[in-house]
Short mmCIF file of C-alpha atoms in Angstrom, two decimals:
data_model
loop_
_atom_site.label_atom_id
_atom_site.label_comp_id
_atom_site.label_asym_id
_atom_site.label_seq_id
_atom_site.Cartn_x
_atom_site.Cartn_y
_atom_site.Cartn_z
CA MET A 1 27.30 8.93 97.46
CA PHE A 2 29.08 6.22 99.45
CA GLY A 3 25.88 5.17 101.20
CA ASN A 4 24.13 4.71 97.87
CA TYR A 5 27.13 2.90 96.40
CA LEU A 6 26.92 0.54 99.36
CA ILE A 7 23.20 -0.10 98.94
CA GLY A 8 23.67 -0.65 95.19
CA LEU A 9 26.59 -3.01 95.79
CA ARG A 10 24.86 -4.96 98.55
CA GLU A 11 21.46 -5.33 96.86
CA GLY A 12 23.04 -5.82 93.45
CA LEU A 13 25.34 -8.55 94.69
CA GLU A 14 22.47 -10.40 96.32
CA ALA A 15 20.55 -10.29 93.04
CA SER A 16 23.67 -11.32 91.10
CA LEU A 17 24.25 -14.31 93.39
CA VAL A 18 20.63 -15.40 92.94
CA VAL A 19 20.92 -15.21 89.15
CA CYS A 20 24.29 -17.00 89.27
CA ILE A 21 22.82 -19.86 91.31
CA LEU A 22 19.76 -20.21 89.06
CA ILE A 23 21.76 -20.19 85.81
CA ALA A 24 24.48 -22.54 87.07
CA TYR A 25 21.84 -25.04 88.22
CA LEU A 26 20.00 -24.94 84.90
CA VAL A 27 23.24 -25.39 82.95
CA LYS A 28 24.40 -28.24 85.19
CA THR A 29 21.07 -30.07 84.91
CA ASP A 30 20.98 -29.60 81.12
CA ASN A 31 17.97 -27.27 81.18
CA ARG A 32 19.44 -24.53 78.99
CA LYS A 33 16.08 -23.97 77.30
CA ALA A 34 14.87 -22.56 80.61
CA LEU A 35 17.52 -19.81 80.59
CA ALA A 36 15.40 -17.50 78.40
CA PRO A 37 12.47 -17.35 80.88
CA ILE A 38 14.92 -16.72 83.73
CA TRP A 39 16.46 -13.76 81.90
CA ALA A 40 12.97 -12.54 81.01
CA GLY A 41 12.05 -12.55 84.70
CA VAL A 42 15.24 -10.65 85.56
CA GLY A 43 14.50 -8.08 82.85
CA ILE A 44 10.91 -7.58 84.01
CA ALA A 45 12.11 -7.13 87.60
CA ALA A 46 14.66 -4.52 86.52
CA GLY A 47 12.08 -2.66 84.42
CA ILE A 48 9.49 -2.55 87.21
CA SER A 49 12.13 -1.36 89.69
CA LEU A 50 13.10 1.51 87.37
CA ALA A 51 9.46 2.40 86.78
CA PHE A 52 8.83 2.39 90.53
CA GLY A 53 11.72 4.79 91.09
CA ALA A 54 10.55 7.07 88.28
CA ALA A 55 7.01 7.11 89.68
CA LEU A 56 8.34 8.16 93.07
CA GLN A 57 10.51 10.89 91.58
CA PHE A 58 8.03 12.44 89.16
CA GLY A 59 4.74 11.52 90.82
CA THR A 60 5.31 13.72 93.87
CA GLN A 61 6.50 16.91 92.16
CA GLU A 62 3.04 18.49 91.85
CA LEU A 63 2.19 18.01 95.52
CA THR A 64 2.43 20.69 98.19
CA PHE A 65 5.60 20.95 100.26
CA GLU A 66 3.92 19.43 103.33
CA ALA A 67 2.53 16.53 101.29
CA GLN A 68 5.93 15.84 99.72
CA GLU A 69 7.59 15.83 103.12
CA LEU A 70 4.91 13.57 104.56
CA ILE A 71 5.31 11.05 101.74
CA GLY A 72 9.09 11.30 101.84
CA GLY A 73 9.26 10.81 105.59
CA SER A 74 6.86 7.88 105.52
CA LEU A 75 8.73 6.16 102.71
CA SER A 76 12.03 6.73 104.54
CA ILE A 77 10.68 4.69 107.42
CA VAL A 78 9.49 1.99 105.00
CA ALA A 79 12.90 1.95 103.27
CA VAL A 80 14.73 1.55 106.58
CA GLY A 81 12.38 -1.27 107.54
CA LEU A 82 13.06 -3.09 104.25
CA VAL A 83 16.82 -2.65 104.46
CA THR A 84 16.88 -3.78 108.10
CA TRP A 85 14.85 -6.87 107.25
CA MET A 86 17.14 -7.54 104.28
CA VAL A 87 20.41 -7.51 106.25
CA PHE A 88 19.01 -9.79 108.96
CA TRP A 89 17.39 -12.10 106.40
CA MET A 90 20.64 -12.48 104.47
CA LYS A 91 22.58 -13.18 107.66
CA LYS A 92 20.15 -15.96 108.53
CA THR A 93 19.47 -17.39 105.08
CA ALA A 94 22.77 -17.15 103.19
CA ARG A 95 23.93 -20.59 104.36
CA HIS A 96 20.91 -22.33 102.85
CA LEU A 97 20.15 -19.93 99.98
CA ARG A 98 21.24 -22.32 97.22
CA ALA A 99 19.10 -25.20 98.47
CA GLU A 100 16.06 -22.92 98.79
CA LEU A 101 16.48 -21.54 95.26
CA HIS A 102 17.03 -24.99 93.77
CA GLY A 103 13.82 -26.22 95.37
CA LYS A 104 11.83 -23.32 93.93
CA LEU A 105 13.47 -23.78 90.54
CA ASP A 106 12.66 -27.51 90.42
CA ALA A 107 9.01 -26.73 91.17
CA ALA A 108 8.97 -24.02 88.48
CA LEU A 109 10.47 -26.39 85.89
CA ARG A 110 7.61 -28.80 86.50
CA VAL A 111 4.97 -26.07 86.11
CA GLY A 112 6.27 -24.35 82.98
CA THR A 113 7.64 -21.13 81.46
CA GLY A 114 5.43 -18.74 83.42
CA ALA A 115 6.60 -20.19 86.72
CA LEU A 116 10.24 -19.81 85.68
CA VAL A 117 9.69 -16.14 84.83
CA ALA A 118 7.93 -15.63 88.16
CA THR A 119 10.72 -17.35 90.11
CA ALA A 120 13.41 -15.08 88.65
CA PHE A 121 11.19 -12.01 88.94
CA LEU A 122 10.40 -12.57 92.62
CA ALA A 123 14.00 -13.42 93.47
CA VAL A 124 15.41 -10.28 91.84
CA GLY A 125 12.48 -7.86 92.00
CA ARG A 126 12.58 -7.53 95.77
CA GLU A 127 16.14 -6.27 95.66
CA GLY A 128 15.27 -3.82 92.88
CA ILE A 129 12.27 -2.33 94.71
CA GLU A 130 14.31 -1.90 97.91
CA THR A 131 17.12 -0.22 95.99
CA SER A 132 14.76 2.14 94.14
CA LEU A 133 13.03 3.21 97.34
CA PHE A 134 16.26 3.75 99.29
CA VAL A 135 18.01 5.62 96.47
CA TRP A 136 14.97 7.81 95.79
CA ARG A 137 14.98 9.00 99.37
CA SER A 138 18.67 9.87 99.10
CA VAL A 139 18.18 11.70 95.80
CA ASP A 140 15.19 13.57 97.18
CA ALA A 141 17.09 14.62 100.31
CA ALA A 142 20.31 15.61 98.53
CA ASP A 143 21.01 19.09 97.20
CA ASP A 144 22.81 17.53 94.25
CA GLY A 145 20.67 14.59 93.19
CA TRP A 146 23.01 13.10 90.61
CA ARG A 147 25.62 12.05 93.19
CA PRO A 148 23.40 9.55 95.06
CA LEU A 149 22.15 8.19 91.74
CA ALA A 150 25.70 7.85 90.39
CA GLY A 151 26.79 6.09 93.59
CA ALA A 152 23.94 3.58 93.32
CA LEU A 153 24.66 2.89 89.64
CA LEU A 154 28.36 2.37 90.37
CA GLY A 155 27.46 -0.05 93.16
CA ILE A 156 25.11 -2.03 90.92
CA GLY A 157 27.73 -2.09 88.16
CA THR A 158 30.35 -3.40 90.58
CA ALA A 159 27.90 -6.08 91.78
CA VAL A 160 27.17 -7.23 88.22
CA VAL A 161 30.89 -7.59 87.48
CA MET A 162 31.43 -9.50 90.72
CA GLY A 163 28.49 -11.80 89.93
CA TRP A 164 29.93 -12.56 86.49
CA LEU A 165 33.36 -13.27 88.00
CA PHE A 166 31.75 -15.58 90.56
CA TYR A 167 30.06 -17.51 87.79
CA ARG A 168 33.23 -17.77 85.73
CA GLY A 169 35.19 -18.97 88.73
CA ALA A 170 37.60 -16.04 88.63
CA LEU A 171 36.72 -14.54 92.02
CA ARG A 172 36.67 -15.93 95.54
CA ILE A 173 35.41 -13.95 98.49
CA ASN A 174 34.44 -14.68 102.07
CA LEU A 175 30.74 -13.92 101.72
CA ALA A 176 30.02 -14.28 105.43
CA LYS A 177 32.44 -11.48 106.30
CA PHE A 178 31.39 -9.41 103.28
CA PHE A 179 27.70 -9.45 104.19
CA THR A 180 28.48 -8.89 107.87
CA TRP A 181 30.59 -5.76 107.30
CA THR A 182 28.39 -4.30 104.57
CA GLY A 183 25.32 -5.10 106.65
CA ALA A 184 26.76 -3.25 109.65
CA MET A 185 27.59 -0.23 107.49
CA LEU A 186 24.10 -0.28 106.00
CA VAL A 187 22.59 -0.21 109.49
CA VAL A 188 24.58 2.98 110.17
CA VAL A 189 23.41 4.50 106.87
CA ALA A 190 19.82 3.43 107.57
CA ALA A 191 19.93 5.14 110.97
CA GLY A 192 20.71 8.43 109.22
CA VAL A 193 17.91 7.89 106.69
CA LEU A 194 15.48 7.13 109.52
CA ALA A 195 16.44 10.30 111.40
CA TYR A 196 16.06 12.36 108.21
CA GLY A 197 12.67 10.74 107.60
CA PHE A 198 11.44 11.87 111.00
CA HIS A 199 12.75 15.36 110.20
CA ASP A 200 10.61 15.30 107.05
CA LEU A 201 7.58 14.36 109.14
CA GLN A 202 8.34 17.30 111.42
CA GLU A 203 8.58 19.64 108.44
CA ALA A 204 5.24 18.28 107.23
CA ARG A 205 3.79 19.33 110.63
CA PHE A 206 2.81 15.71 111.20
CA LEU A 207 5.16 15.60 114.22
CA GLY A 208 6.12 18.46 116.52
CA GLY A 209 9.46 19.61 117.88
CA LEU A 210 10.92 21.04 114.67
CA ASP A 211 12.43 24.00 116.52
CA ASN A 212 13.67 21.91 119.45
CA LYS A 213 17.29 21.41 118.39
CA ALA A 214 19.52 18.86 120.12
CA PHE A 215 22.65 20.79 119.08
CA ASP A 216 23.93 22.99 116.29
CA VAL A 217 27.47 22.56 114.94
CA SER A 218 26.84 24.34 111.63
CA SER A 219 29.69 26.77 112.32
CA THR A 220 32.11 23.87 112.95
CA ILE A 221 30.82 21.57 110.22
CA PRO A 222 29.25 23.79 107.53
CA PRO A 223 26.81 21.83 105.35
CA ASP A 224 28.42 23.20 102.19
CA SER A 225 31.98 22.25 103.20
CA TRP A 226 33.64 19.19 101.66
CA TYR A 227 33.60 17.31 104.96
CA GLY A 228 30.01 18.36 105.68
CA THR A 229 29.01 17.09 102.24
CA LEU A 230 30.97 13.88 102.83
CA LEU A 231 29.23 13.22 106.15
CA LYS A 232 25.81 13.93 104.70
CA GLY A 233 26.49 11.70 101.71
CA THR A 234 27.71 8.77 103.78
CA VAL A 235 25.62 8.76 106.97
CA ASN A 236 23.03 11.52 106.34
CA PHE A 237 24.67 13.69 108.97
CA GLN A 238 22.81 16.90 109.82
CA PRO A 239 24.65 19.63 111.79
CA ASP A 240 21.49 20.88 113.53
CA PRO A 241 19.25 17.87 114.25
CA THR A 242 16.18 18.02 116.43
CA VAL A 243 15.91 16.16 119.72
CA LEU A 244 13.49 13.71 118.09
CA GLN A 245 15.97 12.95 115.29
CA VAL A 246 18.81 12.20 117.70
CA THR A 247 16.52 10.07 119.87
CA VAL A 248 15.23 8.03 116.94
CA TRP A 249 18.77 7.64 115.54
CA ALA A 250 20.12 6.28 118.84
CA LEU A 251 17.11 4.05 119.58
CA TYR A 252 17.44 2.42 116.15
CA LEU A 253 21.20 2.25 115.69
CA ILE A 254 22.39 0.88 119.03
CA PRO A 255 20.06 -2.12 119.52
CA THR A 256 19.94 -2.98 115.80
CA LEU A 257 23.73 -2.99 115.48
CA VAL A 258 24.14 -5.04 118.65
CA LEU A 259 21.62 -7.65 117.48
CA PHE A 260 23.07 -7.78 113.98
CA LEU A 261 26.67 -8.28 115.13
CA ALA A 262 25.69 -10.83 117.80
CA PRO A 263 26.20 -14.54 117.00
CA ILE A 264 23.34 -16.14 115.05
CA GLY A 265 22.18 -18.11 118.10
CA PHE A 266 22.10 -15.02 120.36
CA GLY A 267 18.79 -14.43 122.06
CA ARG A 268 17.28 -17.84 121.24
CA SER A 269 16.63 -20.68 123.63
CA LEU A 270 19.25 -23.07 122.44
CA GLY A 271 18.81 -25.66 125.14
CA THR A 272 16.92 -28.04 122.88
CA LYS A 273 19.00 -30.73 121.28
CA GLU A 274 16.33 -31.22 118.62
CA GLN A 275 16.81 -27.71 117.19
CA LYS A 276 20.57 -28.10 117.08
CA ALA A 277 20.27 -31.49 115.40
CA THR A 278 17.88 -30.06 112.82
CA ASP A 279 20.25 -27.20 111.98
CA GLU A 280 23.22 -29.55 111.66
CA LYS A 281 21.22 -31.93 109.47
CA ALA A 282 20.12 -29.11 107.17
CA GLU A 283 23.68 -27.82 106.85
CA ALA A 284 25.01 -31.32 106.12
CA ALA A 285 22.33 -31.83 103.48
CA VAL A 286 23.28 -28.60 101.73
CA ARG A 287 26.97 -29.46 101.72
CA THR A 288 26.36 -33.04 100.54
CA ASP A 289 24.04 -31.87 97.79
CA GLY A 290 26.62 -29.32 96.73
CA ARG A 291 29.17 -32.12 96.27
CA SER A 292 26.78 -34.29 94.30
CA ASP A 293 25.40 -31.73 91.83
CA GLY A 294 28.28 -29.28 91.75
CA GLY A 295 25.82 -26.38 91.77
CA ALA A 296 26.70 -22.83 92.67
CA VAL A 297 26.77 -23.04 96.48
CA VAL A 298 26.48 -20.22 98.94
CA ASP A 299 27.54 -21.82 102.22
CA GLY A 300 28.15 -18.58 104.08
CA ASP A 301 31.78 -18.45 103.00
CA ARG A 302 32.11 -19.52 99.37
CA VAL A 303 30.34 -19.53 96.02
CA ARG A 304 31.05 -22.68 94.06
CA ASP A 305 30.91 -22.72 90.29
CA GLY A 306 28.90 -25.78 89.25
CA ALA A 307 28.33 -24.66 85.67
CA ARG A 308 32.00 -25.34 84.93
CA GLY A 309 32.06 -28.62 86.85
CA THR A 310 34.53 -27.53 89.50
CA GLY A 311 32.98 -29.81 92.08
CA ASP A 312 34.15 -29.04 95.59
CA HIS A 313 36.65 -26.32 94.69
CA PRO A 314 35.67 -22.83 95.85
CA VAL A 315 35.39 -20.13 93.23
CA GLY A 316 38.83 -19.04 92.24
CA ASP A 317 40.54 -22.36 93.00
CA LYS A 318 42.20 -23.79 89.92
CA SER A 319 43.48 -27.01 91.46
#
């Protein structure tokens, strides 16, 4: 349940921040008539995400056991790939997210209503599809399917409230630290989903080694105990994993976590002064633009509430 709460919170907050930035910019630039298409795009994205999840849940029920496990295992790998890309993308892009969204929104305003709907749909729909896929795998793998679903809904609800508080200027949070810690926890959760996906592929007879167990601690950590249920719900712990599961888990978790927690410049050739100057210029442009238009700014640390004209004050500052 915790793992799904985390994915709902993380994906939901990203979508909420996007909507907050779009709406604040439209309000600040006196384009309130464009708010309806933005909300229409958000609604369409939410509807398609729900339909995608329902199709996954009900569309595989008539298949054979091996076919279900093959689809489930394959989609687990896809879900882990999407989540991994998402956490790295947010780490890299958060600093310049506002400027990127404003540029797309300006272009959409020039084109018309359809472009506005598409902008909001594309910005929010990606998060919804990722959430539906990840949660479906958790529901499908769980003995009690309502717990993962409830966790995801609670996470999304929390994210919506946080997004509204950001917009109203009643909440201030260090977004850089928030996305770093939640991203690291999601990598751990994703490692468990990936291992379980490979187990599904073994049960589908697509991969061998199903009877080659790495260890078996079922007597120490019974799957039906409260702590066994807790471990399974948080990190997809399995008391009797195969050697392949443990190998895949370690090969994904260790390097991915190291790369994610490393400084942004780690692993790049940073000897060029031109690259550094370009990065500094882009950052300065974002900050300067944020002062001039008062828009909702995500600078890696703060969200600024431009719709209420707070200028340079971070969200939550009343001075």
